[in-house]
Coordinates of C-alpha atoms and ligand atoms in Angstrom, one line a residue:
M1 CA -8.6 11.1 23.6
P2 CA -5.4 9.3 22.8
A3 CA -5.2 10.7 19.2
Q4 CA -2.9 13.6 18.6
L5 CA -4.8 16.6 16.9
L6 CA -3.6 17.6 13.5
E7 CA -4.3 21.3 13.5
G8 CA -4.2 23.0 10.1
K9 CA -3.3 26.4 11.5
I10 CA 0.0 25.2 13.0
I11 CA 1.2 23.7 9.7
A12 CA -0.3 26.7 7.8
A13 CA 1.9 29.1 10.0
E14 CA 5.1 27.2 9.0
I15 CA 4.2 27.4 5.3
K16 CA 3.2 31.1 5.6
D17 CA 6.6 31.9 7.2
K18 CA 8.3 30.4 4.1
L19 CA 5.9 32.2 1.8
K20 CA 6.7 35.6 3.3
Q21 CA 10.4 35.1 2.5
E22 CA 9.6 34.0 -1.1
I23 CA 7.3 37.0 -1.6
A24 CA 10.0 39.3 -0.4
S25 CA 12.4 37.8 -2.9
L26 CA 9.9 38.3 -5.8
G27 CA 10.5 42.0 -5.4
K28 CA 6.9 42.9 -6.1
K29 CA 3.6 42.3 -4.3
P30 CA 1.9 39.3 -6.0
V31 CA -1.7 40.0 -7.1
L32 CA -4.6 37.5 -6.8
A33 CA -7.8 38.2 -8.8
S34 CA -10.9 36.7 -7.3
I35 CA -14.0 36.5 -9.4
I36 CA -17.4 36.3 -7.7
V37 CA -20.5 36.0 -9.9
G38 CA -23.8 37.1 -8.3
E39 CA -24.3 37.0 -4.6
N40 CA -23.7 34.1 -2.2
A41 CA -23.1 34.2 1.5
G42 CA -20.8 31.2 1.4
A43 CA -18.6 32.7 -1.4
E44 CA -18.5 36.0 0.4
S45 CA -17.3 34.3 3.6
Y46 CA -14.6 32.4 1.6
C47 CA -13.5 35.7 0.0
K48 CA -13.2 37.4 3.4
S49 CA -11.0 34.6 4.7
Q50 CA -8.9 34.6 1.5
A51 CA -8.5 38.4 1.6
K52 CA -7.4 38.2 5.3
T53 CA -4.8 35.5 4.6
A54 CA -3.6 37.5 1.6
E55 CA -3.2 40.7 3.5
G56 CA -1.2 38.9 6.3
L57 CA 1.2 37.7 3.6
G58 CA 1.6 40.9 1.7
I59 CA -0.5 39.7 -1.3
E60 CA -2.9 42.1 -3.1
Y61 CA -6.4 40.6 -3.2
R62 CA -8.5 42.1 -6.0
L63 CA -12.1 41.2 -5.8
E64 CA -13.8 41.3 -9.2
R65 CA -17.6 41.3 -8.9
L66 CA -19.8 40.2 -11.9
S67 CA -23.6 40.3 -12.0
A68 CA -25.7 37.2 -11.4
D69 CA -26.9 37.3 -15.1
T70 CA -23.3 37.1 -16.5
T71 CA -23.3 34.7 -19.4
Q72 CA -20.7 31.9 -20.0
A73 CA -19.3 33.9 -22.9
S74 CA -18.9 37.1 -21.0
L75 CA -17.3 35.3 -18.0
V76 CA -14.8 33.7 -20.5
D77 CA -14.0 37.1 -22.0
F78 CA -13.4 38.5 -18.5
I79 CA -11.1 35.6 -17.6
K80 CA -9.2 36.2 -20.9
K81 CA -8.8 39.9 -20.0
L82 CA -7.2 38.8 -16.6
N83 CA -5.0 36.2 -18.4
N84 CA -3.6 39.1 -20.5
D85 CA -3.2 41.5 -17.6
N86 CA 0.5 41.3 -16.6
S87 CA -0.3 42.8 -13.2
V88 CA -2.4 39.7 -12.2
N89 CA -0.5 36.6 -11.1
G90 CA -3.3 34.3 -10.1
I91 CA -7.0 33.9 -10.8
I92 CA -9.7 32.1 -8.7
I93 CA -13.4 31.7 -9.5
Q94 CA -15.6 31.5 -6.4
M95 CA -18.2 28.8 -6.2
P96 CA -21.1 28.4 -6.5
L97 CA -21.6 29.8 -10.0
P98 CA -25.1 30.7 -11.4
K99 CA -26.8 27.9 -13.4
Q100 CA -26.1 29.4 -16.8
I101 CA -22.3 28.8 -16.2
D102 CA -20.7 25.4 -16.8
Y103 CA -18.5 25.4 -13.8
K104 CA -16.7 22.2 -14.8
S105 CA -15.3 23.7 -18.1
I106 CA -14.6 27.2 -16.8
S107 CA -11.2 26.4 -15.2
S108 CA -9.8 25.5 -18.6
F109 CA -10.1 29.1 -19.8
I110 CA -7.7 30.3 -17.1
A111 CA -4.1 30.5 -18.3
P112 CA -2.4 27.4 -16.8
D113 CA 0.3 29.6 -15.1
K114 CA -2.4 31.7 -13.4
D115 CA -4.6 28.8 -12.4
I116 CA -3.9 28.9 -8.7
E117 CA -6.7 26.4 -7.9
G118 CA -4.8 23.8 -9.9
M119 CA -7.9 22.8 -11.9
H120 CA -6.7 23.5 -15.4
P121 CA -6.4 20.2 -17.4
Q122 CA -2.7 21.0 -17.9
N123 CA -2.0 21.4 -14.2
L124 CA -4.0 18.2 -13.4
G125 CA -2.0 16.4 -16.1
K126 CA 1.2 17.4 -14.4
V127 CA -0.2 16.0 -11.1
L128 CA -0.8 12.7 -13.0
M129 CA 2.8 12.8 -14.3
G130 CA 4.3 13.5 -10.9
K131 CA 5.5 16.9 -12.0
A132 CA 3.0 19.1 -10.2
K133 CA 4.0 22.7 -9.4
I134 CA 0.4 23.8 -8.9
A135 CA -1.9 21.1 -7.5
P136 CA -5.6 21.4 -6.3
C137 CA -5.6 23.2 -2.9
T138 CA -7.7 20.9 -0.8
A139 CA -5.8 17.8 -2.0
S140 CA -2.5 19.6 -1.2
A141 CA -3.8 20.5 2.2
A142 CA -4.8 16.9 3.0
F143 CA -1.4 15.7 1.7
A144 CA 0.5 18.3 3.9
L145 CA -1.4 17.1 7.0
I146 CA -0.5 13.5 6.3
E147 CA 3.2 14.5 5.8
A148 CA 3.1 16.5 9.0
T149 CA 2.8 13.3 11.0
G150 CA 6.2 12.2 9.7
V151 CA 4.7 8.9 8.3
N152 CA 6.7 7.1 5.7
L153 CA 4.1 6.6 2.9
Y154 CA 6.0 3.8 1.1
G155 CA 3.7 0.8 1.0
K156 CA 1.2 2.4 3.4
E157 CA -2.5 1.3 3.1
V158 CA -4.3 4.6 2.3
V159 CA -8.1 4.7 1.8
I160 CA -9.7 7.9 0.4
V161 CA -13.5 8.2 0.6
G162 CA -14.8 10.5 -2.1
H163 CA -13.5 10.8 -5.7
S164 CA -14.1 14.4 -6.6
E165 CA -11.8 16.3 -8.9
I166 CA -10.8 18.7 -6.2
V167 CA -9.9 16.2 -3.5
G168 CA -10.0 12.4 -3.9
K169 CA -8.7 12.1 -7.5
P170 CA -5.7 14.4 -7.3
L171 CA -4.9 13.3 -3.7
S172 CA -4.8 9.7 -4.9
L173 CA -2.2 10.7 -7.5
L174 CA 0.0 12.7 -5.0
L175 CA 0.0 9.7 -2.7
L176 CA 0.8 7.2 -5.4
E177 CA 3.8 9.3 -6.3
K178 CA 5.1 8.4 -2.7
F179 CA 4.4 4.7 -3.3
A180 CA 1.4 4.4 -1.0
T181 CA -1.1 1.7 -1.8
V182 CA -4.2 3.8 -2.5
T183 CA -7.9 2.7 -2.5
V184 CA -10.4 5.3 -3.6
C185 CA -14.0 4.7 -2.4
H186 CA -17.2 6.4 -3.6
I187 CA -20.9 6.0 -3.8
G188 CA -20.5 2.7 -5.6
T189 CA -18.4 1.4 -2.8
S190 CA -21.1 2.3 -0.3
D191 CA -23.9 1.0 -2.4
A192 CA -22.1 -2.3 -2.7
G193 CA -21.9 -2.4 1.1
K194 CA -18.1 -2.5 1.0
L195 CA -17.2 0.9 2.6
V196 CA -16.7 -0.4 6.1
D197 CA -14.4 -3.2 4.9
H198 CA -12.1 -0.7 3.1
V199 CA -12.2 1.8 5.9
K200 CA -11.2 -0.8 8.5
K201 CA -8.0 -1.6 6.7
A202 CA -6.9 2.0 6.3
E203 CA -3.6 3.0 8.0
I204 CA -4.3 6.4 6.6
L205 CA -7.9 7.4 6.0
V206 CA -9.0 10.6 4.1
V207 CA -12.7 11.3 4.0
A208 CA -14.1 14.0 1.6
V209 CA -17.8 13.4 1.1
G210 CA -20.0 15.9 2.9
K211 CA -22.1 13.5 5.0
A212 CA -22.0 13.9 8.8
G213 CA -21.4 10.6 10.6
L214 CA -20.8 8.6 7.4
I215 CA -17.6 7.0 9.0
K216 CA -18.3 5.3 12.3
G217 CA -15.7 5.6 15.0
E218 CA -15.6 1.9 15.5
W219 CA -14.4 1.4 11.8
I220 CA -11.1 3.2 12.5
K221 CA -8.1 1.0 12.6
E222 CA -6.0 1.3 15.8
S223 CA -3.3 4.0 15.4
A224 CA -4.6 5.2 12.0
I225 CA -4.1 8.7 10.6
V226 CA -7.5 10.2 10.0
I227 CA -7.9 13.3 7.8
D228 CA -11.5 14.6 7.7
V229 CA -12.1 17.0 4.9
G230 CA -15.9 17.0 5.2
I231 CA -17.8 20.1 6.3
N232 CA -21.4 19.7 7.5
R233 CA -23.5 22.2 9.3
I234 CA -25.7 20.4 12.0
N235 CA -27.8 22.7 14.2
D236 CA -25.4 25.7 13.8
K237 CA -22.4 23.4 14.6
I238 CA -19.8 22.5 11.9
V239 CA -18.8 18.8 11.9
G240 CA -16.9 16.5 9.6
D241 CA -17.8 13.2 8.0
V242 CA -16.1 11.1 10.7
E243 CA -17.6 10.4 14.2
F244 CA -14.9 12.5 15.9
E245 CA -15.0 11.4 19.6
E246 CA -15.1 7.7 18.9
A247 CA -12.5 7.8 16.1
A248 CA -10.1 9.8 18.3
E249 CA -10.2 7.0 20.8
R250 CA -8.6 4.7 18.2
A251 CA -6.6 6.9 15.8
A252 CA -3.0 8.0 16.4
Y253 CA -3.7 11.4 14.6
I254 CA -6.9 13.0 13.7
T255 CA -7.9 16.4 12.2
P256 CA -10.5 18.5 14.0
V257 CA -13.4 19.9 12.1
P258 CA -13.3 22.9 11.9
G259 CA -9.6 23.7 12.3
G260 CA -8.0 20.8 10.3
V261 CA -8.0 20.9 6.5
G262 CA -9.9 24.2 6.2
P263 CA -7.2 26.7 7.4
L264 CA -4.6 24.9 5.3
T265 CA -6.6 25.0 2.1
V266 CA -6.5 28.8 1.9
T267 CA -2.8 28.7 2.6
M268 CA -2.3 26.3 -0.3
L269 CA -4.1 28.7 -2.5
M270 CA -1.5 31.4 -1.5
R271 CA 1.3 28.9 -2.0
N272 CA 0.0 28.3 -5.5
L273 CA -0.1 32.0 -6.2
V274 CA 3.5 32.5 -5.2
E275 CA 4.5 29.5 -7.3
A276 CA 2.5 31.0 -10.2
A277 CA 4.3 34.4 -9.8
K278 CA 7.7 32.6 -9.8
I279 CA 6.8 30.7 -13.0
Q280 CA 5.7 34.0 -14.6
Q281 CA 9.0 35.7 -13.6
R282 CA 11.0 32.9 -15.2
Ligands
NDP1 P1 -18.3 16.3 -4.1 O1 -19.8 16.3 -3.8 O2 -17.8 16.8 -5.3 O3 -17.8 14.8 -3.9 C1 -18.3 14.0 -2.8 C2 -17.7 12.6 -3.1 O4 -18.3 11.8 -2.1 C3 -18.1 12.1 -4.4 O5 -17.0 11.3 -4.9 C4 -19.3 11.1 -4.1 O6 -19.4 10.0 -4.9 C5 -18.8 10.6 -2.7 N1 -19.9 10.1 -1.9 C6 -21.2 10.6 -1.8 N2 -21.9 9.8 -0.9 C7 -21.1 8.8 -0.6 C8 -21.3 7.7 0.3 N3 -22.4 7.5 0.9 N4 -20.2 6.8 0.4 C9 -19.0 7.0 -0.2 N5 -18.8 8.1 -1.0 C10 -19.8 9.0 -1.2 O7 -17.7 17.1 -2.8 P2 -16.3 17.8 -2.6 O8 -15.2 16.9 -2.9 O9 -16.3 19.1 -3.3 O10 -16.3 18.1 -1.0 C11 -16.4 17.0 -0.1 C12 -16.5 17.5 1.3 O11 -15.4 18.3 1.6 C13 -17.7 18.5 1.5 O12 -18.2 18.4 2.8 C14 -17.0 19.9 1.3 O13 -17.8 20.9 2.0 C15 -15.7 19.6 1.9 N6 -14.6 20.5 1.5 C16 -13.8 21.0 2.4 C17 -12.8 21.8 2.1 C18 -11.9 22.4 3.1 O14 -11.1 23.2 2.8 N7 -12.0 21.9 4.4 C19 -12.6 22.2 0.7 C20 -13.4 21.6 -0.2 C21 -14.4 20.7 0.2 P3 -20.3 10.1 -6.3 O15 -19.7 11.3 -7.0 O16 -20.0 8.9 -7.0 O17 -21.7 10.3 -5.8

């Protein structure tokens, strides 16, 4: 495998070292409130991993459990209570949410300076304006992995597959800020039969779709940087969206799945929390 592995935990460890120093200078343990509505195995497992990372950094992780029949109005009231609680520095709402909750609108009820997922319209607006202090965690993780290669983004041909609010859209803006030439592909690109043409020209490829094997190894440009955000469970094995072995033969750098973007995403959540605590102190 000629490609160099881009392991999230290595970059995460460097960021965590910096965070520990910043937390020490805050003079107070930052507090993360995590809201889980109803019961979901996936959400429980995310919470465990967040709580473990928080503990290692000296962050208090407060798990707030609400019942599965919580209404939109009572969830909003609960968020407002946390917004007004000066002991809480950051708020995260675990997905998935029950059907009666409009998950797309719920982030806008979190106070922008406590929105550590970076999904409040005000924080997304700052990403658009190149003034982001708190950006969506997965997009930031993918961005940090690209930067870890030392590549100069100026004029680079970047192709992002997937245009979700949490990954593709914000990442395209973070990369534009560095003067990369960014193409964003989605289902329309695939339906038009043009996905392969775009992927083949990518000097940097980011894939965030959730379809195993969507990106064929032979499509990867020689010496490309490949960031695979996708998580797919196939016969008890976790794989990404890119055919890993074949892609690794052609790429210069590639993220493993698991072990690439995932470990860094939770670190970015903690980085956002520390940033939020600093903003609140000011
Ligand atoms: P979404 O479902 O919100 O977005 C998927 C995107 O892929 C959409 O833009 C969709 O387009 C596009 N898409 C679907 N099918 C195709 C196709 N055949 N060709 C091209 N584009 C296509 O997912 P998320 O962004 O939330 O997550 C994407 C993946 O990343 C998932 O596997 C998820 O588990 C993983 N993930 C990993 C994280 C980590 O920390 N490692 C964190 C968050 C997510 P359209 O909307 O037009 O259909």
